[in-house]
PDB file of C-alpha atoms in Angstrom:
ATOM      1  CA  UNK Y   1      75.549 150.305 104.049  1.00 64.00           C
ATOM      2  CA  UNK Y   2      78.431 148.572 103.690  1.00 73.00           C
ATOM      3  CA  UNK Y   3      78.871 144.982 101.250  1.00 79.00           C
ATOM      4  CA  UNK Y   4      77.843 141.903 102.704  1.00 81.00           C
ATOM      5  CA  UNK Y   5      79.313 138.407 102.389  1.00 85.00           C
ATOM      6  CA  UNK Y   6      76.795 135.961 100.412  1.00 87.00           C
ATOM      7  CA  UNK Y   7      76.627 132.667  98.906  1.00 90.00           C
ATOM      8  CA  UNK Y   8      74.264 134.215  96.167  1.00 86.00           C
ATOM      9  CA  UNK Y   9      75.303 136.258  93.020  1.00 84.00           C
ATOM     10  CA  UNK Y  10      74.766 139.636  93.916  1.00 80.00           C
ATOM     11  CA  UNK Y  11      75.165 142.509  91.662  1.00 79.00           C
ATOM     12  CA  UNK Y  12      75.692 145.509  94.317  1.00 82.00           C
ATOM     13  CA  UNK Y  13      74.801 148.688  92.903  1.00 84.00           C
ATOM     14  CA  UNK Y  14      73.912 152.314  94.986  1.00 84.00           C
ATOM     15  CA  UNK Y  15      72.368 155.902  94.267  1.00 85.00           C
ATOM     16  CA  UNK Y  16      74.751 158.465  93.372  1.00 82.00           C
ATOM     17  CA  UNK Y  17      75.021 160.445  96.050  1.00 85.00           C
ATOM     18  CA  UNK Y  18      75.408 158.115  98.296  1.00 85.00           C
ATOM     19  CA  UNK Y  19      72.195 158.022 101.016  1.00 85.00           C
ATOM     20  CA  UNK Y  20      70.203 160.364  98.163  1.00 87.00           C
ATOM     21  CA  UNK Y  21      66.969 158.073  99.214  1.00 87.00           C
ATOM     22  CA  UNK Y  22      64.939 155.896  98.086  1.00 88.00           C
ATOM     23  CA  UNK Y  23      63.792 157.108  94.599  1.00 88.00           C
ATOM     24  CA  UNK Y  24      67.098 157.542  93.569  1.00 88.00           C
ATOM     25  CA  UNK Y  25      68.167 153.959  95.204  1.00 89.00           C
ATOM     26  CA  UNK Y  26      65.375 152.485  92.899  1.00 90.00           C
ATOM     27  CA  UNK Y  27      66.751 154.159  90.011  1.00 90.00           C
ATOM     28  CA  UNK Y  28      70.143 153.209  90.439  1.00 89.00           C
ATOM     29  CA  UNK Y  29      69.011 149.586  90.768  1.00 90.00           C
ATOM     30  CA  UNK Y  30      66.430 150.152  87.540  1.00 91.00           C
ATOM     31  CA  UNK Y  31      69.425 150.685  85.147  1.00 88.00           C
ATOM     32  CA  UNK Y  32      70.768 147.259  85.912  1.00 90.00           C
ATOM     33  CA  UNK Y  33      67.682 144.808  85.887  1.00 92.00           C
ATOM     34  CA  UNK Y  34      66.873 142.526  82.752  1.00 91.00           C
ATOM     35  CA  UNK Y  35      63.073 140.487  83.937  1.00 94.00           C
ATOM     36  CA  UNK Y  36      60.097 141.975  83.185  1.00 96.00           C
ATOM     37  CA  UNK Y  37      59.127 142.707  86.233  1.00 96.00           C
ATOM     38  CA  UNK Y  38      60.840 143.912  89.484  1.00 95.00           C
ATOM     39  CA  UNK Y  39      60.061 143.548  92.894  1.00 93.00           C
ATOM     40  CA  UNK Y  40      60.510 146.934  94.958  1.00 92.00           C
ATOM     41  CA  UNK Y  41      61.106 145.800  98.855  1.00 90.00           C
ATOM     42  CA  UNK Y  42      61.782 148.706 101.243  1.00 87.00           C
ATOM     43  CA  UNK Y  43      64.130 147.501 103.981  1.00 84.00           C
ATOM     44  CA  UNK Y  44      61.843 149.184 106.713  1.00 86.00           C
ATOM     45  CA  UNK Y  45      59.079 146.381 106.093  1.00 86.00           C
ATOM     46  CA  UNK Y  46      60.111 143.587 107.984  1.00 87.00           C
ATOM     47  CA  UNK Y  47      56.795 141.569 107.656  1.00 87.00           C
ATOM     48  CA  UNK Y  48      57.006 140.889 104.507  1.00 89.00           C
ATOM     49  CA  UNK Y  49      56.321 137.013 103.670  1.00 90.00           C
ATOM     50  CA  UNK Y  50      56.948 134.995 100.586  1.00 92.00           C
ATOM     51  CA  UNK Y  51      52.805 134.928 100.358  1.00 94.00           C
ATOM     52  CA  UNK Y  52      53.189 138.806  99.632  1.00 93.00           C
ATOM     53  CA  UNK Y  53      55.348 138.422  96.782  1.00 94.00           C
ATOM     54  CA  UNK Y  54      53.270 135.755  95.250  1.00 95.00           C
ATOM     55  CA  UNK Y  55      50.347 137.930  96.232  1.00 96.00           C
ATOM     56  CA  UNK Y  56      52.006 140.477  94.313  1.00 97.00           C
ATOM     57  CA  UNK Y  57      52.563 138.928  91.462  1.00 96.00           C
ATOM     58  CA  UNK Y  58      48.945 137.063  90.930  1.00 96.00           C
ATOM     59  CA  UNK Y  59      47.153 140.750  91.271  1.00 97.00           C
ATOM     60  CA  UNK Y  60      49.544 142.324  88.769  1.00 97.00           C
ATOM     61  CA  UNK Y  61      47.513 140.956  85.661  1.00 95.00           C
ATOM     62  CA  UNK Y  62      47.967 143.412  83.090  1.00 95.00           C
ATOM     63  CA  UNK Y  63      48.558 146.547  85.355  1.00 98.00           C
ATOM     64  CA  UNK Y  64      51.707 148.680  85.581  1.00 97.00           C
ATOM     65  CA  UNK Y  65      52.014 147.683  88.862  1.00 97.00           C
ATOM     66  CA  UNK Y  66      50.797 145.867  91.784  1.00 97.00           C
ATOM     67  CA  UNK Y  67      51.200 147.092  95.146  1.00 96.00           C
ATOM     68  CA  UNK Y  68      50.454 146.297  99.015  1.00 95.00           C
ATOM     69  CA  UNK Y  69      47.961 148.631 100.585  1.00 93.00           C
ATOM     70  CA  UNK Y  70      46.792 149.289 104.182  1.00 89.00           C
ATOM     71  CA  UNK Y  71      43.502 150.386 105.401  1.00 88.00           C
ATOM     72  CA  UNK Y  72      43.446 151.893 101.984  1.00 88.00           C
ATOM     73  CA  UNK Y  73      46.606 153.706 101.880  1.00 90.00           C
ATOM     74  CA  UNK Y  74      49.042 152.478  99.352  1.00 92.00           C
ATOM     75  CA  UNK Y  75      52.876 151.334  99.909  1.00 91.00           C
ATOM     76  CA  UNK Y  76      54.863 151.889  96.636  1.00 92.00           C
ATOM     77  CA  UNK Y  77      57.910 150.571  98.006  1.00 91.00           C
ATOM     78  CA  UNK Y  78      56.453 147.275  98.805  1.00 94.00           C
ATOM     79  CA  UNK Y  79      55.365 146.313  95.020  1.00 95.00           C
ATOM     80  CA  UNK Y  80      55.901 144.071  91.716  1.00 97.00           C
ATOM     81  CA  UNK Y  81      56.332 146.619  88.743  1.00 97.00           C
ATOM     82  CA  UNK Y  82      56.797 146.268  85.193  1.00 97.00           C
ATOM     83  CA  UNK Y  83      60.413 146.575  84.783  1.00 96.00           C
ATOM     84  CA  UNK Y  84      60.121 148.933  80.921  1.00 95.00           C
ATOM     85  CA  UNK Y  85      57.096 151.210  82.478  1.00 95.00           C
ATOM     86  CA  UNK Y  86      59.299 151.937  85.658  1.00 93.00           C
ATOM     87  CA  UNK Y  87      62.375 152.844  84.219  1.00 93.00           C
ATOM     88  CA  UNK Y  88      59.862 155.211  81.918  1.00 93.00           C
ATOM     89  CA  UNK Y  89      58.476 156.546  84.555  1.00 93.00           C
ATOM     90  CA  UNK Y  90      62.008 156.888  86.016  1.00 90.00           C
ATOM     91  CA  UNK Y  91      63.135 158.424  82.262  1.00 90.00           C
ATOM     92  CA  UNK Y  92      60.828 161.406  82.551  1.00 89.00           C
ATOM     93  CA  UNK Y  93      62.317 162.364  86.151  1.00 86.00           C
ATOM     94  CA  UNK Y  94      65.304 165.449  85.210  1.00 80.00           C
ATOM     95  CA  UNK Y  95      67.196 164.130  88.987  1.00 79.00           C
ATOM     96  CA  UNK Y  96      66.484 161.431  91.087  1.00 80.00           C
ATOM     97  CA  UNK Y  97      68.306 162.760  94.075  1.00 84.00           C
ATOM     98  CA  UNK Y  98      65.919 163.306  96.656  1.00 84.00           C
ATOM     99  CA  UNK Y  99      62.680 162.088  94.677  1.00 88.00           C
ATOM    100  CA  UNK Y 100      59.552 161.084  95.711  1.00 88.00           C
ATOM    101  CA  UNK Y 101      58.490 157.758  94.429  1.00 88.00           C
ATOM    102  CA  UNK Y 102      55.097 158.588  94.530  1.00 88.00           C
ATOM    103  CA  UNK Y 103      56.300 161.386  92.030  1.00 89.00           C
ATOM    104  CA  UNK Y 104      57.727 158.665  89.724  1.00 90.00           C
ATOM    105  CA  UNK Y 105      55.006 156.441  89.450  1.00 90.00           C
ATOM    106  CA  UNK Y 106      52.305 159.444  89.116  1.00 91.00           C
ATOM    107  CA  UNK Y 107      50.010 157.732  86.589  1.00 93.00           C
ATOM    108  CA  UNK Y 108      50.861 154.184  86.368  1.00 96.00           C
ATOM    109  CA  UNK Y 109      47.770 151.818  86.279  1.00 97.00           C
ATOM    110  CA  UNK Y 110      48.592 150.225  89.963  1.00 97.00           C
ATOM    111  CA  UNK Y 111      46.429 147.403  91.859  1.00 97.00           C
ATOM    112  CA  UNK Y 112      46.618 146.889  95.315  1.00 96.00           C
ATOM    113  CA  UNK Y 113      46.298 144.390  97.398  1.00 95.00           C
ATOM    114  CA  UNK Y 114      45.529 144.994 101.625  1.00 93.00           C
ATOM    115  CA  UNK Y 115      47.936 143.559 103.907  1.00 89.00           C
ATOM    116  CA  UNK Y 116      48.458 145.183 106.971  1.00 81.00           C
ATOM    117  CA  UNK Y 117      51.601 142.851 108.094  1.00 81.00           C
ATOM    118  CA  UNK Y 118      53.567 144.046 104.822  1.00 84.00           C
ATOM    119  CA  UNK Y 119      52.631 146.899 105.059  1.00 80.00           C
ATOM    120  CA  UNK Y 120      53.564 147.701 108.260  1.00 81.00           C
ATOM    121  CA  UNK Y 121      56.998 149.722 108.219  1.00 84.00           C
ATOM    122  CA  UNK Y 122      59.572 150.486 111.120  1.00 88.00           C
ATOM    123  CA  UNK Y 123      60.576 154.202 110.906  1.00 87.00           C
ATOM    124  CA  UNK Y 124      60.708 155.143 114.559  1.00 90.00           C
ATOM    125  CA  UNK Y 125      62.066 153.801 117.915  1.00 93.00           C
ATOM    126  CA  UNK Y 126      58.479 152.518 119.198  1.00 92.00           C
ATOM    127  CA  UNK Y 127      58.046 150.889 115.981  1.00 85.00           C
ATOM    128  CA  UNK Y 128      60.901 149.103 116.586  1.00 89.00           C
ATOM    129  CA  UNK Y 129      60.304 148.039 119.738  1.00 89.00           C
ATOM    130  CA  UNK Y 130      56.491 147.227 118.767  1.00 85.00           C
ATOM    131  CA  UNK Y 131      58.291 144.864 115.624  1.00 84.00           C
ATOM    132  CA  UNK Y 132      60.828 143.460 118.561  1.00 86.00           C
ATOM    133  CA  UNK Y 133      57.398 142.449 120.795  1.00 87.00           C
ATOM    134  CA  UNK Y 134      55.146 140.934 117.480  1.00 81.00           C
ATOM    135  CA  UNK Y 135      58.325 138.720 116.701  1.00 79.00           C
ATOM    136  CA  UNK Y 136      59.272 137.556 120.241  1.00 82.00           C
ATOM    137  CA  UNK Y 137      55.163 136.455 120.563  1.00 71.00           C
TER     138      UNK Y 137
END
């Protein structure tokens, strides 16, 4: 989407093509970040709480990766990573236009941590009303 006004520094970077998804969104942003470790925050998660992120980053230990899991089933795009192992991960992909991240991060040693709120993503019209009716409760 468009640039947004903000009293933060913001370095604005976006996957070439333009709306290629989310793997290649990640990678765009990948080439650009200098901490050890990155936080990966899908926009279609609007539960996610400042207790996640810390949550995040106490489980990571000495994994690749540590990221939020419901009933079992994990949600790569809601995760702390180790900045170098991603953008390896990201290396060994020939085009990220259209990629999977599940496809990227095929063998990284990943913890997870269950929490259904987090987890919980918006990709339809109900689940946007359902998100609309949990907030206004």
């Amino acid at each position: 989407g468009p640039r947004r006004t903000t009293s933060r520094t913001v370095f604005w970077t976006r996957e070439d093509p333009a709306g290629t998804g989310p793997g290649a969104a990640l990678g765009a942003g990948l080439e650009h970040v200098i901490s050890e470790r990155v936080a990966v925050v899908a926009v279609d998660h609007p539960f996610i709480e400042t207790g996640t992120v810390r949550a995040l980053l106490e489980a990571i230990g000495e994994h690749d990766g540590a990221v939020v899991s419901v009933s079992g089933r994990p949600q790569h795009l809601v995760g702390i990573y180790r900045t170098v192992v991603l953008q390896k991960a990201f290396a060994r992909i020939e085009a990220t236009v259209g990629v999977a991240i599940r496809d990227v991060i095929e063998g990284l040693d990943l913890v997870t941590i269950e929490d259904p709120d987090a987890g919980h993503d918006v990709d339809t019209w109900d689940d946007v009303r359902r998100a609309n009716e949990r907030w206004e409760a």
